[in-house]
Tab-separated table of C-alpha atoms and ligand atoms in Angstrom:
chain	number	residue	atom	x	y	z
T	13	MET	CA	-9.273	-28.692	-28.665
T	14	ASP	CA	-8.185	-26.877	-32.143
T	15	ARG	CA	-5.070	-24.638	-31.263
T	16	LEU	CA	-4.126	-22.500	-33.978
T	17	LEU	CA	0.182	-22.256	-33.916
T	18	PRO	CA	2.033	-20.212	-36.221
T	19	THR	CA	4.335	-23.111	-37.391
T	20	PRO	CA	4.740	-27.204	-37.919
T	21	GLU	CA	7.366	-27.275	-35.608
T	22	ALA	CA	5.046	-25.747	-32.980
T	23	TYR	CA	2.042	-28.662	-33.455
T	24	GLU	CA	5.389	-31.110	-32.669
T	25	LEU	CA	6.366	-29.964	-29.487
T	26	LEU	CA	2.217	-29.398	-28.566
T	27	GLU	CA	2.008	-33.375	-29.039
T	28	LEU	CA	5.538	-34.367	-27.365
T	29	THR	CA	4.464	-32.085	-24.576
T	30	ARG	CA	1.006	-33.824	-23.957
T	31	GLU	CA	2.770	-37.440	-23.791
T	32	LEU	CA	4.793	-35.977	-21.765
T	33	ALA	CA	2.121	-34.372	-19.571
T	34	ASP	CA	0.387	-37.924	-19.492
T	35	GLY	CA	3.177	-40.054	-19.275
T	36	GLU	CA	5.508	-38.486	-16.627
T	37	LEU	CA	2.969	-35.913	-15.164
T	38	ALA	CA	-0.849	-37.403	-14.909
T	39	PRO	CA	0.274	-41.060	-12.812
T	40	ARG	CA	2.734	-39.183	-10.731
T	41	VAL	CA	0.425	-35.717	-9.321
T	42	ASP	CA	-1.533	-37.493	-6.523
T	43	ASP	CA	1.001	-39.062	-4.887
T	44	PHE	CA	3.351	-35.965	-5.244
T	45	GLU	CA	0.455	-33.396	-4.093
T	46	ALA	CA	-0.195	-35.804	-1.284
T	47	ARG	CA	3.676	-36.236	-0.017
T	48	GLY	CA	3.654	-32.830	-0.787
T	49	GLU	CA	6.783	-32.859	-2.500
T	50	PHE	CA	8.712	-31.611	-5.070
T	51	PRO	CA	9.063	-33.837	-8.568
T	52	ARG	CA	12.852	-32.457	-8.472
T	53	GLU	CA	13.552	-35.088	-11.189
T	54	VAL	CA	10.225	-34.217	-13.135
T	55	ILE	CA	11.222	-31.489	-14.039
T	56	ARG	CA	14.839	-31.984	-15.004
T	57	THR	CA	12.574	-34.669	-17.733
T	58	ILE	CA	11.019	-31.525	-18.674
T	59	GLY	CA	14.185	-29.744	-19.013
T	60	ARG	CA	16.244	-32.465	-20.867
T	61	ALA	CA	12.723	-32.574	-23.245
T	62	GLY	CA	13.666	-28.319	-23.991
T	63	LEU	CA	10.971	-27.271	-21.990
T	64	LEU	CA	12.479	-25.245	-19.850
T	65	GLY	CA	14.012	-22.404	-21.569
T	66	LEU	CA	11.720	-22.574	-24.353
T	67	PRO	CA	11.084	-18.481	-25.313
T	68	TYR	CA	14.433	-17.222	-25.544
T	69	PRO	CA	16.346	-17.512	-28.263
T	70	GLU	CA	18.254	-20.973	-29.699
T	71	GLU	CA	22.002	-18.927	-29.702
T	72	VAL	CA	21.784	-19.213	-25.754
T	73	GLY	CA	20.315	-22.372	-24.951
T	74	GLY	CA	16.541	-21.537	-25.273
T	75	ALA	CA	14.093	-23.200	-28.328
T	76	GLY	CA	13.795	-19.728	-30.123
T	77	GLN	CA	9.325	-20.349	-29.662
T	78	PRO	CA	7.674	-17.535	-29.610
T	79	TYR	CA	5.718	-16.697	-26.079
T	80	GLU	CA	2.233	-17.669	-27.674
T	81	VAL	CA	3.766	-20.833	-28.497
T	82	TYR	CA	5.037	-21.644	-25.254
T	83	LEU	CA	2.506	-20.393	-23.001
T	84	GLN	CA	0.520	-23.017	-24.696
T	85	VAL	CA	3.003	-25.626	-23.257
T	86	VAL	CA	2.298	-24.088	-19.864
T	87	GLU	CA	-1.516	-24.569	-20.125
T	88	LEU	CA	-1.272	-28.436	-21.667
T	89	LEU	CA	0.981	-28.743	-18.618
T	90	ALA	CA	-1.344	-27.050	-16.141
T	91	SER	CA	-4.129	-29.405	-17.216
T	92	ARG	CA	-2.384	-32.394	-15.606
T	93	TRP	CA	-0.113	-30.856	-12.849
T	94	LEU	CA	-0.763	-27.224	-11.910
T	95	ALA	CA	2.728	-27.229	-9.545
T	96	VAL	CA	4.987	-28.455	-12.633
T	97	ALA	CA	3.691	-26.264	-15.368
T	98	GLU	CA	4.369	-23.509	-12.076
T	99	ALA	CA	6.902	-24.423	-12.169
T	100	VAL	CA	7.915	-23.832	-15.786
T	101	SER	CA	6.760	-20.377	-15.785
T	102	VAL	CA	8.412	-19.362	-12.686
T	103	HIS	CA	12.139	-21.167	-13.338
T	104	THR	CA	11.438	-18.647	-16.889
T	105	LEU	CA	10.665	-15.663	-14.883
T	106	SER	CA	13.741	-16.476	-12.822
T	107	CYS	CA	16.072	-16.611	-16.369
T	108	TYR	CA	14.661	-13.500	-17.877
T	109	PRO	CA	16.862	-10.697	-15.779
T	110	VAL	CA	19.966	-12.147	-16.734
T	111	TYR	CA	18.510	-12.868	-20.600
T	112	ALA	CA	17.532	-9.172	-20.853
T	113	HIS	CA	19.932	-7.440	-18.731
T	114	GLY	CA	22.867	-10.173	-17.621
T	115	GLY	CA	26.239	-8.427	-19.234
T	116	GLU	CA	28.275	-10.502	-20.765
T	117	GLN	CA	29.581	-13.096	-18.448
T	118	LEU	CA	26.680	-13.518	-16.504
T	119	ARG	CA	25.041	-14.224	-20.594
T	120	LYS	CA	27.366	-17.143	-19.972
T	121	LEU	CA	25.290	-19.308	-17.216
T	122	LEU	CA	22.338	-18.585	-19.754
T	123	PRO	CA	23.143	-22.168	-21.588
T	124	ASP	CA	23.204	-23.964	-17.814
T	125	MET	CA	19.793	-22.425	-16.772
T	126	LEU	CA	17.804	-22.703	-19.212
T	127	GLY	CA	18.886	-26.324	-20.120
T	128	GLY	CA	17.380	-27.744	-17.775
T	129	GLU	CA	19.531	-28.381	-14.613
T	130	LEU	CA	19.472	-25.650	-12.970
T	131	LEU	CA	16.701	-23.875	-11.467
T	132	GLY	CA	15.897	-20.941	-10.573
T	133	ALA	CA	13.758	-18.727	-8.045
T	134	TYR	CA	12.341	-15.451	-8.396
T	135	CYS	CA	13.307	-13.563	-4.439
T	136	LEU	CA	11.379	-10.706	-4.825
T	137	SER	CA	8.324	-10.484	-1.482
T	138	GLU	CA	9.162	-9.625	2.165
T	139	PRO	CA	6.936	-11.040	4.782
T	140	GLN	CA	6.262	-6.935	5.436
T	141	GLY	CA	5.710	-6.342	1.245
T	142	GLY	CA	3.990	-8.267	-0.808
T	143	SER	CA	1.503	-6.163	-3.271
T	144	ASP	CA	3.881	-2.956	-2.279
T	145	ALA	CA	7.152	-4.513	-4.000
T	146	ALA	CA	9.092	-1.305	-3.877
T	147	SER	CA	9.069	-1.400	0.032
T	148	LEU	CA	11.169	-4.496	0.464
T	149	ALA	CA	14.094	-3.670	3.030
T	150	THR	CA	16.631	-6.859	1.778
T	151	LYS	CA	20.443	-4.678	2.097
T	152	ALA	CA	23.433	-5.943	0.129
T	153	VAL	CA	26.641	-3.965	1.449
T	154	LEU	CA	29.135	-3.838	-0.373
T	155	ASP	CA	32.596	-5.198	1.485
T	156	GLY	CA	35.324	-5.191	-0.979
T	157	GLU	CA	34.287	-7.108	-4.332
T	158	THR	CA	31.278	-8.702	-2.509
T	159	TYR	CA	28.114	-7.910	-1.380
T	160	LEU	CA	26.586	-8.936	1.824
T	161	VAL	CA	22.971	-9.530	1.660
T	162	THR	CA	20.678	-9.422	4.617
T	163	GLY	CA	17.198	-9.655	4.931
T	164	THR	CA	14.495	-12.377	4.993
T	165	LYS	CA	12.952	-12.664	1.470
T	166	ALA	CA	8.724	-14.587	1.189
T	167	TRP	CA	6.449	-16.904	-0.875
T	168	ILE	CA	9.430	-18.570	-2.699
T	169	THR	CA	8.772	-20.900	-5.182
T	170	HIS	CA	10.907	-23.566	-5.108
T	171	ALA	CA	12.905	-22.084	-2.434
T	172	ALA	CA	14.627	-25.473	-1.456
T	173	ALA	CA	14.851	-26.519	-4.716
T	174	ALA	CA	16.945	-23.768	-6.742
T	175	ASP	CA	19.659	-23.429	-7.508
T	176	PHE	CA	20.179	-19.893	-8.348
T	177	TYR	CA	18.110	-16.819	-7.361
T	178	ASN	CA	17.227	-13.307	-8.397
T	179	VAL	CA	17.297	-11.422	-5.232
T	180	PHE	CA	15.664	-8.346	-5.805
T	181	CYS	CA	17.322	-5.598	-2.650
T	182	ARG	CA	18.430	-2.678	-1.505
T	183	THR	CA	22.417	-2.003	-2.784
T	184	GLY	CA	22.146	1.684	-2.421
T	185	VAL	CA	22.804	3.595	-5.606
T	186	PRO	CA	25.999	5.989	-6.137
T	187	ASP	CA	25.783	9.733	-4.609
T	188	GLY	CA	26.541	11.131	-8.401
T	189	GLY	CA	29.376	9.991	-10.468
T	190	ASP	CA	30.404	6.549	-10.322
T	191	ARG	CA	30.563	3.634	-7.829
T	192	ARG	CA	34.023	3.695	-7.734
T	193	SER	CA	36.750	6.046	-8.033
T	194	GLU	CA	39.627	5.808	-10.869
T	195	GLU	CA	41.592	4.143	-8.154
T	196	GLY	CA	38.663	1.413	-7.199
T	197	ALA	CA	38.220	2.676	-3.495
T	198	ALA	CA	34.513	2.733	-2.827
T	199	GLY	CA	32.576	5.663	-3.892
T	200	ALA	CA	30.174	7.014	-2.093
T	201	ILE	CA	26.847	4.925	-1.790
T	202	ARG	CA	23.511	6.415	-0.456
T	203	TYR	CA	20.468	3.691	0.893
T	204	ILE	CA	17.618	5.179	-0.522
T	205	PRO	CA	14.072	4.439	-0.277
T	206	GLY	CA	11.068	3.417	-2.869
T	207	ALA	CA	12.239	1.745	-6.146
T	208	ALA	CA	14.866	3.650	-7.606
T	209	GLY	CA	17.601	2.611	-3.949
T	210	ILE	CA	17.016	-1.566	-5.358
T	211	SER	CA	18.746	-3.717	-7.829
T	212	CYS	CA	19.177	-7.579	-8.728
T	213	LEU	CA	21.242	-9.753	-7.320
T	214	LEU	CA	22.069	-13.149	-9.227
T	215	ALA	CA	23.063	-15.395	-6.188
T	216	ASP	CA	23.977	-19.135	-6.097
T	217	ALA	CA	21.648	-20.905	-4.256
T	218	ALA	CA	24.552	-22.849	-1.795
T	219	THR	CA	25.737	-19.434	-0.619
T	220	PRO	CA	26.217	-19.622	3.252
T	221	GLY	CA	24.117	-17.558	4.777
T	222	ILE	CA	21.538	-18.409	2.506
T	223	ALA	CA	18.609	-20.590	4.779
T	224	PRO	CA	15.532	-21.307	3.174
T	225	GLN	CA	13.103	-22.327	5.971
T	226	ALA	CA	10.614	-25.020	6.561
T	227	PRO	CA	7.445	-24.985	3.924
T	228	GLU	CA	4.164	-22.998	4.447
T	229	LYS	CA	1.518	-25.071	4.578
T	230	THR	CA	-0.468	-24.186	1.989
T	231	MET	CA	-4.252	-24.848	0.818
T	232	GLY	CA	-3.112	-26.452	-2.523
T	233	LEU	CA	-0.032	-26.526	-4.341
T	234	ARG	CA	1.190	-28.573	-2.300
T	235	SER	CA	4.057	-30.244	-4.099
T	236	SER	CA	5.477	-26.743	-4.908
T	237	PRO	CA	6.357	-25.772	-1.609
T	238	VAL	CA	6.679	-22.085	-0.879
T	239	ALA	CA	8.761	-20.683	1.498
T	240	GLN	CA	10.608	-17.989	3.107
T	241	ILE	CA	14.729	-17.887	2.596
T	242	ALA	CA	16.963	-15.991	5.383
T	243	PHE	CA	19.479	-14.097	4.071
T	244	ASP	CA	22.160	-13.820	6.581
T	245	ALA	CA	25.635	-11.358	5.715
T	246	ALA	CA	25.167	-13.576	3.111
T	247	PRO	CA	28.352	-13.261	0.056
T	248	VAL	CA	27.313	-13.134	-2.807
T	249	PRO	CA	30.466	-11.529	-6.086
T	250	ALA	CA	29.497	-8.138	-6.822
T	251	ASP	CA	30.326	-9.243	-10.643
T	252	ARG	CA	26.586	-11.537	-10.136
T	253	LEU	CA	24.697	-7.542	-10.107
T	254	VAL	CA	22.363	-7.747	-12.639
T	255	GLY	CA	21.835	-4.583	-14.854
T	256	PRO	CA	22.159	-0.919	-13.217
T	257	LEU	CA	22.513	-0.608	-10.067
T	258	GLY	CA	19.317	0.536	-8.838
T	259	GLY	CA	17.757	-0.684	-12.054
T	260	GLY	CA	16.482	-3.876	-10.070
T	261	PHE	CA	12.922	-2.481	-9.720
T	262	LYS	CA	11.973	-2.128	-13.295
T	263	ILE	CA	13.521	-5.405	-14.034
T	264	ALA	CA	11.779	-7.142	-11.780
T	265	MET	CA	8.798	-5.674	-13.323
T	266	GLU	CA	9.451	-6.413	-16.504
T	267	ALA	CA	10.016	-9.603	-15.614
T	268	LEU	CA	6.444	-9.695	-13.834
T	269	ASP	CA	4.523	-8.890	-16.416
T	270	SER	CA	6.303	-12.098	-18.429
T	271	GLY	CA	5.015	-14.181	-15.624
T	272	ARG	CA	1.779	-12.865	-15.710
T	273	LEU	CA	1.440	-14.378	-18.362
T	274	GLY	CA	2.650	-17.404	-17.375
T	275	ILE	CA	0.346	-17.554	-14.664
T	276	ALA	CA	-2.643	-16.905	-16.565
T	277	ALA	CA	-1.706	-19.613	-18.969
T	278	CYS	CA	-1.305	-22.360	-15.919
T	279	ALA	CA	-4.861	-20.665	-15.174
T	280	VAL	CA	-6.547	-21.725	-17.879
T	281	GLY	CA	-5.091	-25.036	-18.218
T	282	LEU	CA	-6.487	-25.407	-14.791
T	283	ALA	CA	-9.419	-24.490	-16.062
T	284	GLN	CA	-9.709	-26.850	-19.437
T	285	GLY	CA	-9.148	-29.877	-17.265
T	286	ALA	CA	-11.844	-29.036	-14.724
T	287	LEU	CA	-13.670	-28.302	-17.570
T	288	ASP	CA	-12.989	-32.015	-19.243
T	289	TYR	CA	-13.182	-33.744	-15.861
T	290	ALA	CA	-16.869	-32.368	-15.112
T	291	VAL	CA	-18.116	-33.112	-19.090
T	292	ALA	CA	-16.704	-35.859	-18.784
T	293	TYR	CA	-18.421	-37.214	-14.949
T	294	ALA	CA	-21.805	-35.410	-15.808
T	295	ARG	CA	-22.009	-37.539	-19.263
T	296	GLU	CA	-21.966	-40.926	-17.061
T	297	ARG	CA	-23.696	-40.136	-13.671
T	298	GLU	CA	-27.188	-40.737	-13.995
T	299	GLN	CA	-29.648	-39.063	-11.691
T	300	PHE	CA	-33.633	-39.183	-12.207
T	301	GLY	CA	-33.091	-42.061	-14.686
T	302	ARG	CA	-30.868	-40.302	-17.292
T	303	SER	CA	-27.418	-38.842	-17.470
T	304	ILE	CA	-27.736	-35.624	-15.890
T	305	LEU	CA	-25.417	-33.922	-18.067
T	306	ASP	CA	-29.354	-33.741	-19.592
T	307	PHE	CA	-29.954	-31.200	-17.668
T	308	GLN	CA	-29.989	-27.459	-18.007
T	309	GLY	CA	-28.647	-26.817	-14.948
T	310	ILE	CA	-25.932	-28.199	-15.946
T	311	ARG	CA	-25.267	-27.505	-19.412
T	312	PHE	CA	-25.320	-24.019	-18.652
T	313	MET	CA	-22.562	-24.419	-16.288
T	314	LEU	CA	-20.531	-26.107	-18.039
T	315	ALA	CA	-21.601	-23.689	-21.478
T	316	ASP	CA	-20.427	-20.590	-19.469
T	317	ALA	CA	-17.233	-22.531	-18.267
T	318	ALA	CA	-16.300	-23.064	-21.666
T	319	THR	CA	-16.738	-20.022	-22.606
T	320	GLY	CA	-15.042	-18.140	-19.944
T	321	ILE	CA	-12.457	-20.657	-20.954
T	322	ALA	CA	-12.214	-19.557	-24.392
T	323	ALA	CA	-11.974	-15.939	-23.450
T	324	ALA	CA	-9.135	-16.360	-21.001
T	325	ARG	CA	-7.197	-17.681	-23.573
T	326	ALA	CA	-7.897	-15.666	-26.566
T	327	LEU	CA	-6.692	-12.720	-24.052
T	328	VAL	CA	-3.799	-14.650	-22.594
T	329	LEU	CA	-2.329	-15.041	-26.666
T	330	ALA	CA	-3.529	-11.601	-27.794
T	331	ALA	CA	-1.373	-10.385	-24.301
T	332	ALA	CA	1.381	-13.112	-25.536
T	333	ARG	CA	1.419	-12.000	-29.800
T	334	LEU	CA	1.857	-8.202	-28.475
T	335	LYS	CA	5.071	-9.298	-26.326
T	336	ASP	CA	6.811	-11.513	-29.638
T	337	ALA	CA	5.985	-8.433	-31.913
T	338	GLY	CA	8.039	-6.063	-29.344
T	339	ARG	CA	5.201	-4.393	-28.618
T	340	PRO	CA	4.204	-2.941	-25.227
T	341	TYR	CA	2.056	-5.332	-23.375
T	342	SER	CA	2.294	-5.088	-19.519
T	343	ALA	CA	-1.309	-4.094	-19.541
T	344	GLU	CA	-3.158	-6.387	-21.601
T	345	ALA	CA	-0.633	-9.267	-19.499
T	346	ALA	CA	-2.343	-7.795	-16.249
T	347	LYS	CA	-5.511	-8.257	-17.908
T	348	ALA	CA	-5.265	-11.156	-19.058
T	349	LYS	CA	-3.779	-12.806	-15.420
T	350	LEU	CA	-7.058	-10.928	-14.140
T	351	PHE	CA	-9.338	-12.593	-16.323
T	352	ALA	CA	-7.707	-15.966	-16.382
T	353	THR	CA	-7.444	-16.841	-13.208
T	354	ASP	CA	-10.876	-15.294	-11.619
T	355	THR	CA	-12.276	-17.574	-14.411
T	356	ALA	CA	-10.331	-20.949	-12.727
T	357	MET	CA	-10.998	-20.000	-9.853
T	358	ARG	CA	-15.323	-19.600	-11.200
T	359	VAL	CA	-14.952	-23.292	-13.386
T	360	THR	CA	-13.143	-24.667	-11.170
T	361	THR	CA	-15.928	-24.336	-8.176
T	362	ASP	CA	-18.429	-25.114	-10.844
T	363	ALA	CA	-16.812	-28.374	-11.773
T	364	VAL	CA	-16.904	-29.126	-8.000
T	365	GLN	CA	-20.734	-28.687	-8.014
T	366	VAL	CA	-21.180	-30.642	-11.113
T	367	LEU	CA	-20.015	-33.465	-9.444
T	368	GLY	CA	-21.788	-32.532	-5.940
T	369	GLY	CA	-20.697	-34.532	-3.062
T	370	TYR	CA	-17.631	-36.394	-4.883
T	371	GLY	CA	-16.586	-33.548	-6.648
T	372	TYR	CA	-15.989	-32.514	-2.098
T	373	VAL	CA	-13.894	-35.152	-1.723
T	374	ALA	CA	-10.106	-36.338	-2.888
T	375	ASP	CA	-11.334	-39.319	-5.037
T	376	HIS	CA	-12.088	-36.648	-7.663
T	377	PRO	CA	-9.580	-34.163	-9.129
T	378	VAL	CA	-11.797	-30.899	-9.141
T	379	GLU	CA	-11.739	-30.369	-5.640
T	380	ARG	CA	-7.900	-30.211	-6.354
T	381	TYR	CA	-8.231	-28.078	-9.301
T	382	MET	CA	-10.153	-25.762	-6.317
T	383	ARG	CA	-7.946	-25.014	-3.937
T	384	GLU	CA	-5.235	-24.753	-6.852
T	385	ALA	CA	-6.958	-22.113	-8.663
T	386	LYS	CA	-7.327	-19.714	-5.785
T	387	VAL	CA	-3.472	-19.799	-5.315
T	388	LEU	CA	-3.614	-18.212	-9.345
T	389	GLN	CA	-5.941	-15.237	-8.602
T	390	ILE	CA	-3.156	-13.923	-5.090
T	391	VAL	CA	0.529	-14.886	-7.315
T	392	GLU	CA	2.326	-12.835	-9.202
T	393	GLY	CA	0.427	-9.815	-8.254
T	394	THR	CA	-2.885	-10.728	-6.727
T	395	ASN	CA	-5.926	-9.918	-9.084
T	396	GLN	CA	-6.126	-6.113	-7.395
T	397	ILE	CA	-2.746	-5.298	-8.009
T	398	GLN	CA	-3.147	-6.506	-11.809
T	399	ARG	CA	-6.409	-3.759	-11.519
T	400	LEU	CA	-3.853	-1.123	-10.580
T	401	VAL	CA	-1.902	-1.428	-13.649
T	402	VAL	CA	-4.427	-1.977	-15.973
T	403	ALA	CA	-6.500	1.618	-14.297
T	404	LYS	CA	-2.849	2.851	-14.867
T	405	SER	CA	-2.902	2.042	-18.468
T	406	LEU	CA	-6.381	4.113	-19.155
I	591	LIG	N1	8.116	-2.422	-17.054
I	591	LIG	C1	8.833	-1.810	-16.157
I	591	LIG	N2	8.917	-1.053	-15.471
I	591	LIG	C2	7.845	-0.514	-14.503
I	591	LIG	C3	6.968	-1.929	-14.653
I	591	LIG	C4	6.579	-2.309	-15.663
I	591	LIG	N3	5.953	-3.011	-15.696
I	591	LIG	N4	5.781	-0.397	-13.783
I	591	LIG	C5	6.696	0.228	-13.353
I	591	LIG	N5	8.120	0.431	-14.023
I	591	LIG	C6	8.649	1.322	-13.219
I	591	LIG	C7	8.113	2.585	-13.766
I	591	LIG	O1	8.410	2.958	-14.551
I	591	LIG	C8	8.660	3.862	-12.393
I	591	LIG	O2	10.195	4.067	-12.861
I	591	LIG	P1	10.351	5.719	-13.392
I	591	LIG	O3	10.722	6.170	-11.574
I	591	LIG	O4	11.589	5.476	-13.485
I	591	LIG	O5	9.133	6.632	-14.065
I	591	LIG	C9	9.227	2.469	-11.247
I	591	LIG	O6	9.430	1.149	-12.278
I	591	LIG	C10	7.903	2.568	-10.049
I	591	LIG	O7	6.476	2.347	-10.549
I	591	LIG	P2	5.320	2.718	-9.873
I	591	LIG	O8	5.517	4.129	-9.317
I	591	LIG	O9	3.942	2.517	-10.508
I	591	LIG	O10	5.559	1.848	-8.799
I	591	LIG	P3	4.826	1.422	-7.392
I	591	LIG	O11	5.493	1.208	-6.565
I	591	LIG	O12	3.429	2.701	-7.490
I	591	LIG	O13	4.077	-0.192	-7.458
I	591	LIG	C11	2.902	-1.641	-8.557
I	591	LIG	C12	4.227	-0.503	-8.525
I	591	LIG	C13	1.842	-1.877	-7.559
I	591	LIG	C14	2.033	-2.602	-10.043
I	591	LIG	C15	4.141	-2.812	-8.079
I	591	LIG	O14	4.271	-2.918	-6.878
I	591	LIG	C16	3.508	-4.312	-7.942
I	591	LIG	O15	3.711	-5.278	-9.213
I	591	LIG	N6	3.134	-4.793	-7.041
I	591	LIG	C17	3.103	-6.323	-7.006
I	591	LIG	C18	4.189	-6.890	-7.156
I	591	LIG	C19	3.979	-8.647	-7.397
I	591	LIG	O16	3.377	-8.441	-8.247
I	591	LIG	N7	4.756	-9.222	-6.313
I	591	LIG	C20	4.186	-10.741	-6.726
I	591	LIG	C21	6.030	-11.477	-6.556
I	591	LIG	S1	6.394	-12.551	-7.213
I	591	LIG	S2	5.534	-13.789	-6.735
């Protein structure tokens, strides 16, 4: 397809991504999906090629690319291997809190986080609270200079593979005044329900008391195992607080605004992969003495798919350009995530239909695409939550 990119450098980056996608991703995806194994080395290769820190400035170890370019890289990766594209998106999301809200000390970690050696995970959801993120119950109790974190996080991408976690938890908030008196004694802390009582901590995965559980048995995206993570009085240094005490929910929402665009880009790439495969198959497949591509029933399905993908991509890029311009884009990201992932579900389902019985068996990738599309309508805010965000903006 003919992409419009803002700089010659961006064209080179997309070309490099295409080489990686064809050389490193496409040959491996089926094996890793069949084994349900996370491709840590492939992610490292992607990181060393500079693709794990694309939208962050060069001075903190990123690649200084506009979001609209970063998202087209994610899209291209997703067209070959969704789990890898999702890993890039989730990692990029996981770097956001420290980048945007971390103090000087925490920001010193950014080059390692963005350089590809350290992989991040984002721990917001809990078993009893997914859509209602502000109801989370994981608690952090300050003990001297250390928070002891206890609770359970759920649906965590990279649970067992990550090197660092953003942990959203109830630290309590100061009961008026500063958290500490001048003498350094702990001031009164109140644990309050709702968004205002939530803070963000950056935890090392190797912290004692943090235990990723067995991976969930998922419908698709099997090479990206998700799991619960149990925290049992896990000690996290108090200086790993990201942003202000009680400011964690806003950080989580801001990060998700950008993350939802990553998921939307994944959906565009997945749908494009399904369409490309269906077109190639339809051209070769003959019934009634001619290529099935000659039948209007097939042609219209493919034309609708191509139109939906183009519209989804345009929404994703429009939201990205607002973000790049420093303008509010929360509702636009929600629209893009909603539309792109619903489009991916429809296009991948139709791709299976174009292949008929062959579409339903694992000899062709379209049944995988269809299973993978489903999860994109759910992660980083269900599409019903996206509608709430859009409706609120009206
Ligand atoms: N950026 C910055 N701040 C935001 C924000 C955003 N996008 N969205 C909300 N906030 C702020 C609000 O301004 C509010 O702050 P004030 O009280 O100072 O005004 C605070 O956060 C609470 O907002 P709100 O009352 O709207 O929160 P709700 O509890 O109603 O939750 C939804 C809003 C439903 C949108 C939120 O819970 C959500 O996104 N849920 C889905 C969670 C999700 O995506 N999970 C996937 C996990 S990662 S796989």
